[in-house]
């Protein structure tokens, strides 16, 4: 048997080597669905020879669980700033040195500054997309019921005399306790991240006033429901409302769907590219991030999902109607009224979750 073994060993080693090389030419990406344009992925694979395995999540909590548990097998993940902060606290992320990172100079300094509040020195996250939490609406339905109320005001939600008049056409609320409670606190003139019991009680009272007029609390339903007229007002993300508007236009609906940034100010969120500490292919991850820092790589995403890109050099490549929309790319005076996403301790998040559970249980 020994001679046979000697003859087979080189072939076996060659097979193992080929398999290892194939594995090294792989990038495991974990992100929201459709968060990289298909043509961008195709160009990346063709140019680098690196095959992308693209898995998706539908809530930030799912990503956070995988990230904090470790051993996910992913090379690049796309966390929000608050999830990034908790990943940092847990030691779950790999540093991404800026030196020699091609395209890093294209990033919006304001977004880098906001991210630095949770990622000092911007050492672990690379800003990718950003947007706001605000009001998606069926313009005709809202104006019919509230002809003299500004469409860019949170009064539509938080004043019972207004919300009650929209109850019949449907109000939908995003299922996100930290973001919605934070917005309620901001509307009341308080710190969106306050842990003061009196402040939270005031936010609770505000949500209780709203609750009788709410059709549902959910994530993901608002796009189709705004597009087909099943709801007339939704507290949602700008990209989701803009996708609903696009669907309604293409379906020739007899109404306009629009998105408005609240004049009172609101949350500005951003998603970031990051590398897990135990990423199996860290060099491929860096190559991918550099590729996504090219202007043409992210402009296509903004043109289809309507989320602003953090890459300033990409803005001229974005469709004119999108880049000139002040509710997608807000003007400087509006940006001054936006507050950044921020991490909270598990204890403080549980406090908000209990409040939110009570609000949701009445649905």
PDB file of N, CA and C in Angstrom, residues 187-242:
ATOM      1  N   UNK A 187     -39.306  65.508  19.726  1.00  0.00           N
ATOM      2  CA  UNK A 187     -40.485  66.342  19.475  1.00  0.00           C
ATOM      3  C   UNK A 187     -40.883  67.118  20.729  1.00  0.00           C
ATOM      4  N   UNK A 188     -40.675  66.508  21.885  1.00  0.00           N
ATOM      5  CA  UNK A 188     -41.008  67.147  23.155  1.00  0.00           C
ATOM      6  C   UNK A 188     -39.913  68.104  23.637  1.00  0.00           C
ATOM      7  N   UNK A 189     -38.845  68.248  22.835  1.00  0.00           N
ATOM      8  CA  UNK A 189     -37.767  69.148  23.202  1.00  0.00           C
ATOM      9  C   UNK A 189     -36.770  68.542  24.167  1.00  0.00           C
ATOM     10  N   UNK A 190     -36.736  67.223  24.236  1.00  0.00           N
ATOM     11  CA  UNK A 190     -35.843  66.530  25.163  1.00  0.00           C
ATOM     12  C   UNK A 190     -34.745  65.789  24.396  1.00  0.00           C
ATOM     13  N   UNK A 191     -33.758  65.325  25.120  1.00  0.00           N
ATOM     14  CA  UNK A 191     -32.665  64.548  24.528  1.00  0.00           C
ATOM     15  C   UNK A 191     -33.229  63.236  23.980  1.00  0.00           C
ATOM     16  N   UNK A 192     -33.023  62.953  22.677  1.00  0.00           N
ATOM     17  CA  UNK A 192     -33.544  61.699  22.109  1.00  0.00           C
ATOM     18  C   UNK A 192     -33.033  60.452  22.822  1.00  0.00           C
ATOM     19  N   UNK A 193     -31.908  60.570  23.526  1.00  0.00           N
ATOM     20  CA  UNK A 193     -31.322  59.413  24.198  1.00  0.00           C
ATOM     21  C   UNK A 193     -31.426  59.537  25.724  1.00  0.00           C
ATOM     22  N   UNK A 194     -32.363  60.341  26.161  1.00  0.00           N
ATOM     23  CA  UNK A 194     -32.553  60.537  27.599  1.00  0.00           C
ATOM     24  C   UNK A 194     -32.930  59.221  28.285  1.00  0.00           C
ATOM     25  N   UNK A 195     -32.401  59.039  29.490  1.00  0.00           N
ATOM     26  CA  UNK A 195     -32.773  57.886  30.322  1.00  0.00           C
ATOM     27  C   UNK A 195     -33.558  58.336  31.553  1.00  0.00           C
ATOM     28  N   UNK A 196     -33.869  59.631  31.606  1.00  0.00           N
ATOM     29  CA  UNK A 196     -34.614  60.178  32.735  1.00  0.00           C
ATOM     30  C   UNK A 196     -36.041  59.619  32.747  1.00  0.00           C
ATOM     31  N   UNK A 197     -36.477  59.130  33.876  1.00  0.00           N
ATOM     32  CA  UNK A 197     -37.794  58.494  33.969  1.00  0.00           C
ATOM     33  C   UNK A 197     -38.919  59.468  33.653  1.00  0.00           C
ATOM     34  N   UNK A 198     -38.751  60.726  34.046  1.00  0.00           N
ATOM     35  CA  UNK A 198     -39.774  61.726  33.743  1.00  0.00           C
ATOM     36  C   UNK A 198     -39.883  61.967  32.240  1.00  0.00           C
ATOM     37  N   UNK A 199     -38.729  62.036  31.573  1.00  0.00           N
ATOM     38  CA  UNK A 199     -38.724  62.218  30.123  1.00  0.00           C
ATOM     39  C   UNK A 199     -39.384  61.035  29.419  1.00  0.00           C
ATOM     40  N   UNK A 200     -39.041  59.834  29.851  1.00  0.00           N
ATOM     41  CA  UNK A 200     -39.609  58.644  29.218  1.00  0.00           C
ATOM     42  C   UNK A 200     -41.108  58.540  29.482  1.00  0.00           C
ATOM     43  N   UNK A 201     -41.534  58.973  30.636  1.00  0.00           N
ATOM     44  CA  UNK A 201     -42.969  58.976  30.935  1.00  0.00           C
ATOM     45  C   UNK A 201     -43.697  59.943  30.010  1.00  0.00           C
ATOM     46  N   UNK A 202     -43.074  61.083  29.720  1.00  0.00           N
ATOM     47  CA  UNK A 202     -43.683  62.050  28.809  1.00  0.00           C
ATOM     48  C   UNK A 202     -43.778  61.468  27.397  1.00  0.00           C
ATOM     49  N   UNK A 203     -42.722  60.764  26.960  1.00  0.00           N
ATOM     50  CA  UNK A 203     -42.749  60.121  25.643  1.00  0.00           C
ATOM     51  C   UNK A 203     -43.809  59.031  25.598  1.00  0.00           C
ATOM     52  N   UNK A 204     -43.936  58.293  26.682  1.00  0.00           N
ATOM     53  CA  UNK A 204     -44.953  57.249  26.781  1.00  0.00           C
ATOM     54  C   UNK A 204     -46.349  57.850  26.645  1.00  0.00           C
ATOM     55  N   UNK A 205     -46.584  58.963  27.320  1.00  0.00           N
ATOM     56  CA  UNK A 205     -47.891  59.615  27.252  1.00  0.00           C
ATOM     57  C   UNK A 205     -48.187  60.089  25.827  1.00  0.00           C
ATOM     58  N   UNK A 206     -47.155  60.591  25.141  1.00  0.00           N
ATOM     59  CA  UNK A 206     -47.331  61.044  23.761  1.00  0.00           C
ATOM     60  C   UNK A 206     -47.704  59.884  22.848  1.00  0.00           C
ATOM     61  N   UNK A 207     -47.031  58.752  23.022  1.00  0.00           N
ATOM     62  CA  UNK A 207     -47.344  57.570  22.208  1.00  0.00           C
ATOM     63  C   UNK A 207     -48.716  57.008  22.541  1.00  0.00           C
ATOM     64  N   UNK A 208     -49.102  57.080  23.790  1.00  0.00           N
ATOM     65  CA  UNK A 208     -50.438  56.604  24.169  1.00  0.00           C
ATOM     66  C   UNK A 208     -51.523  57.434  23.495  1.00  0.00           C
ATOM     67  N   UNK A 209     -51.281  58.730  23.342  1.00  0.00           N
ATOM     68  CA  UNK A 209     -52.243  59.583  22.639  1.00  0.00           C
ATOM     69  C   UNK A 209     -52.347  59.187  21.167  1.00  0.00           C
ATOM     70  N   UNK A 210     -51.224  58.809  20.584  1.00  0.00           N
ATOM     71  CA  UNK A 210     -51.190  58.427  19.176  1.00  0.00           C
ATOM     72  C   UNK A 210     -51.816  57.062  18.937  1.00  0.00           C
ATOM     73  N   UNK A 211     -51.658  56.153  19.875  1.00  0.00           N
ATOM     74  CA  UNK A 211     -51.978  54.746  19.679  1.00  0.00           C
ATOM     75  C   UNK A 211     -53.385  54.476  19.112  1.00  0.00           C
ATOM     76  N   UNK A 212     -54.447  55.116  19.580  1.00  0.00           N
ATOM     77  CA  UNK A 212     -55.775  54.798  19.041  1.00  0.00           C
ATOM     78  C   UNK A 212     -55.928  55.055  17.541  1.00  0.00           C
ATOM     79  N   UNK A 213     -55.058  55.895  16.985  1.00  0.00           N
ATOM     80  CA  UNK A 213     -55.159  56.232  15.566  1.00  0.00           C
ATOM     81  C   UNK A 213     -54.253  55.387  14.677  1.00  0.00           C
ATOM     82  N   UNK A 214     -53.454  54.501  15.273  1.00  0.00           N
ATOM     83  CA  UNK A 214     -52.470  53.717  14.523  1.00  0.00           C
ATOM     84  C   UNK A 214     -53.087  52.430  13.985  1.00  0.00           C
ATOM     85  N   UNK A 215     -52.885  52.187  12.695  1.00  0.00           N
ATOM     86  CA  UNK A 215     -53.378  50.950  12.077  1.00  0.00           C
ATOM     87  C   UNK A 215     -52.487  49.774  12.431  1.00  0.00           C
ATOM     88  N   UNK A 216     -51.170  49.966  12.327  1.00  0.00           N
ATOM     89  CA  UNK A 216     -50.244  48.889  12.694  1.00  0.00           C
ATOM     90  C   UNK A 216     -48.854  49.438  12.972  1.00  0.00           C
ATOM     91  N   UNK A 217     -48.078  48.606  13.675  1.00  0.00           N
ATOM     92  CA  UNK A 217     -46.661  48.863  13.937  1.00  0.00           C
ATOM     93  C   UNK A 217     -45.892  47.715  13.307  1.00  0.00           C
ATOM     94  N   UNK A 218     -45.039  48.010  12.340  1.00  0.00           N
ATOM     95  CA  UNK A 218     -44.332  46.934  11.625  1.00  0.00           C
ATOM     96  C   UNK A 218     -43.164  47.517  10.847  1.00  0.00           C
ATOM     97  N   UNK A 219     -42.299  46.629  10.401  1.00  0.00           N
ATOM     98  CA  UNK A 219     -41.174  47.016   9.550  1.00  0.00           C
ATOM     99  C   UNK A 219     -41.313  46.305   8.215  1.00  0.00           C
ATOM    100  N   UNK A 220     -41.175  47.047   7.121  1.00  0.00           N
ATOM    101  CA  UNK A 220     -41.195  46.437   5.799  1.00  0.00           C
ATOM    102  C   UNK A 220     -42.517  46.562   5.059  1.00  0.00           C
ATOM    103  N   UNK A 221     -43.639  46.656   5.774  1.00  0.00           N
ATOM    104  CA  UNK A 221     -44.950  46.711   5.113  1.00  0.00           C
ATOM    105  C   UNK A 221     -45.232  48.068   4.489  1.00  0.00           C
ATOM    106  N   UNK A 222     -44.595  49.109   5.015  1.00  0.00           N
ATOM    107  CA  UNK A 222     -44.975  50.466   4.615  1.00  0.00           C
ATOM    108  C   UNK A 222     -44.760  50.738   3.134  1.00  0.00           C
ATOM    109  N   UNK A 223     -43.766  50.118   2.533  1.00  0.00           N
ATOM    110  CA  UNK A 223     -43.467  50.405   1.127  1.00  0.00           C
ATOM    111  C   UNK A 223     -44.671  50.063   0.245  1.00  0.00           C
ATOM    112  N   UNK A 224     -45.116  48.827   0.308  1.00  0.00           N
ATOM    113  CA  UNK A 224     -46.242  48.405  -0.531  1.00  0.00           C
ATOM    114  C   UNK A 224     -47.536  49.095  -0.129  1.00  0.00           C
ATOM    115  N   UNK A 225     -47.733  49.278   1.176  1.00  0.00           N
ATOM    116  CA  UNK A 225     -49.002  49.858   1.637  1.00  0.00           C
ATOM    117  C   UNK A 225     -49.132  51.327   1.261  1.00  0.00           C
ATOM    118  N   UNK A 226     -48.027  52.063   1.280  1.00  0.00           N
ATOM    119  CA  UNK A 226     -48.072  53.435   0.785  1.00  0.00           C
ATOM    120  C   UNK A 226     -48.305  53.452  -0.728  1.00  0.00           C
ATOM    121  N   UNK A 227     -47.651  52.536  -1.422  1.00  0.00           N
ATOM    122  CA  UNK A 227     -47.744  52.507  -2.890  1.00  0.00           C
ATOM    123  C   UNK A 227     -49.144  52.160  -3.378  1.00  0.00           C
ATOM    124  N   UNK A 228     -49.837  51.284  -2.644  1.00  0.00           N
ATOM    125  CA  UNK A 228     -51.173  50.889  -3.120  1.00  0.00           C
ATOM    126  C   UNK A 228     -52.311  51.622  -2.420  1.00  0.00           C
ATOM    127  N   UNK A 229     -51.976  52.532  -1.507  1.00  0.00           N
ATOM    128  CA  UNK A 229     -53.007  53.339  -0.860  1.00  0.00           C
ATOM    129  C   UNK A 229     -53.630  52.724   0.372  1.00  0.00           C
ATOM    130  N   UNK A 230     -53.019  51.661   0.911  1.00  0.00           N
ATOM    131  CA  UNK A 230     -53.588  51.014   2.107  1.00  0.00           C
ATOM    132  C   UNK A 230     -53.361  51.835   3.369  1.00  0.00           C
ATOM    133  N   UNK A 231     -52.340  52.678   3.370  1.00  0.00           N
ATOM    134  CA  UNK A 231     -52.117  53.628   4.461  1.00  0.00           C
ATOM    135  C   UNK A 231     -51.878  55.003   3.842  1.00  0.00           C
ATOM    136  N   UNK A 232     -52.154  56.048   4.623  1.00  0.00           N
ATOM    137  CA  UNK A 232     -51.954  57.394   4.081  1.00  0.00           C
ATOM    138  C   UNK A 232     -50.832  58.135   4.788  1.00  0.00           C
ATOM    139  N   UNK A 233     -50.341  57.600   5.919  1.00  0.00           N
ATOM    140  CA  UNK A 233     -49.224  58.231   6.619  1.00  0.00           C
ATOM    141  C   UNK A 233     -48.387  57.139   7.281  1.00  0.00           C
ATOM    142  N   UNK A 234     -47.080  57.224   7.108  1.00  0.00           N
ATOM    143  CA  UNK A 234     -46.188  56.228   7.702  1.00  0.00           C
ATOM    144  C   UNK A 234     -44.957  56.916   8.269  1.00  0.00           C
ATOM    145  N   UNK A 235     -44.636  56.581   9.496  1.00  0.00           N
ATOM    146  CA  UNK A 235     -43.351  56.984  10.062  1.00  0.00           C
ATOM    147  C   UNK A 235     -42.356  55.932   9.608  1.00  0.00           C
ATOM    148  N   UNK A 236     -41.448  56.314   8.717  1.00  0.00           N
ATOM    149  CA  UNK A 236     -40.602  55.323   8.062  1.00  0.00           C
ATOM    150  C   UNK A 236     -39.309  55.983   7.582  1.00  0.00           C
ATOM    151  N   UNK A 237     -38.465  55.200   6.932  1.00  0.00           N
ATOM    152  CA  UNK A 237     -37.209  55.713   6.401  1.00  0.00           C
ATOM    153  C   UNK A 237     -37.435  56.368   5.043  1.00  0.00           C
ATOM    154  N   UNK A 238     -36.595  57.351   4.733  1.00  0.00           N
ATOM    155  CA  UNK A 238     -36.784  58.088   3.491  1.00  0.00           C
ATOM    156  C   UNK A 238     -36.707  57.188   2.256  1.00  0.00           C
ATOM    157  N   UNK A 239     -35.793  56.228   2.252  1.00  0.00           N
ATOM    158  CA  UNK A 239     -35.660  55.349   1.100  1.00  0.00           C
ATOM    159  C   UNK A 239     -36.886  54.492   0.887  1.00  0.00           C
ATOM    160  N   UNK A 240     -37.470  53.998   1.972  1.00  0.00           N
ATOM    161  CA  UNK A 240     -38.673  53.169   1.850  1.00  0.00           C
ATOM    162  C   UNK A 240     -39.834  53.973   1.273  1.00  0.00           C
ATOM    163  N   UNK A 241     -40.005  55.205   1.764  1.00  0.00           N
ATOM    164  CA  UNK A 241     -41.080  56.047   1.242  1.00  0.00           C
ATOM    165  C   UNK A 241     -40.835  56.410  -0.215  1.00  0.00           C
ATOM    166  N   UNK A 242     -39.580  56.647  -0.573  1.00  0.00           N
ATOM    167  CA  UNK A 242     -39.257  56.996  -1.956  1.00  0.00           C
ATOM    168  C   UNK A 242     -39.470  55.813  -2.890  1.00  0.00           C
TER     169      UNK A 242
END
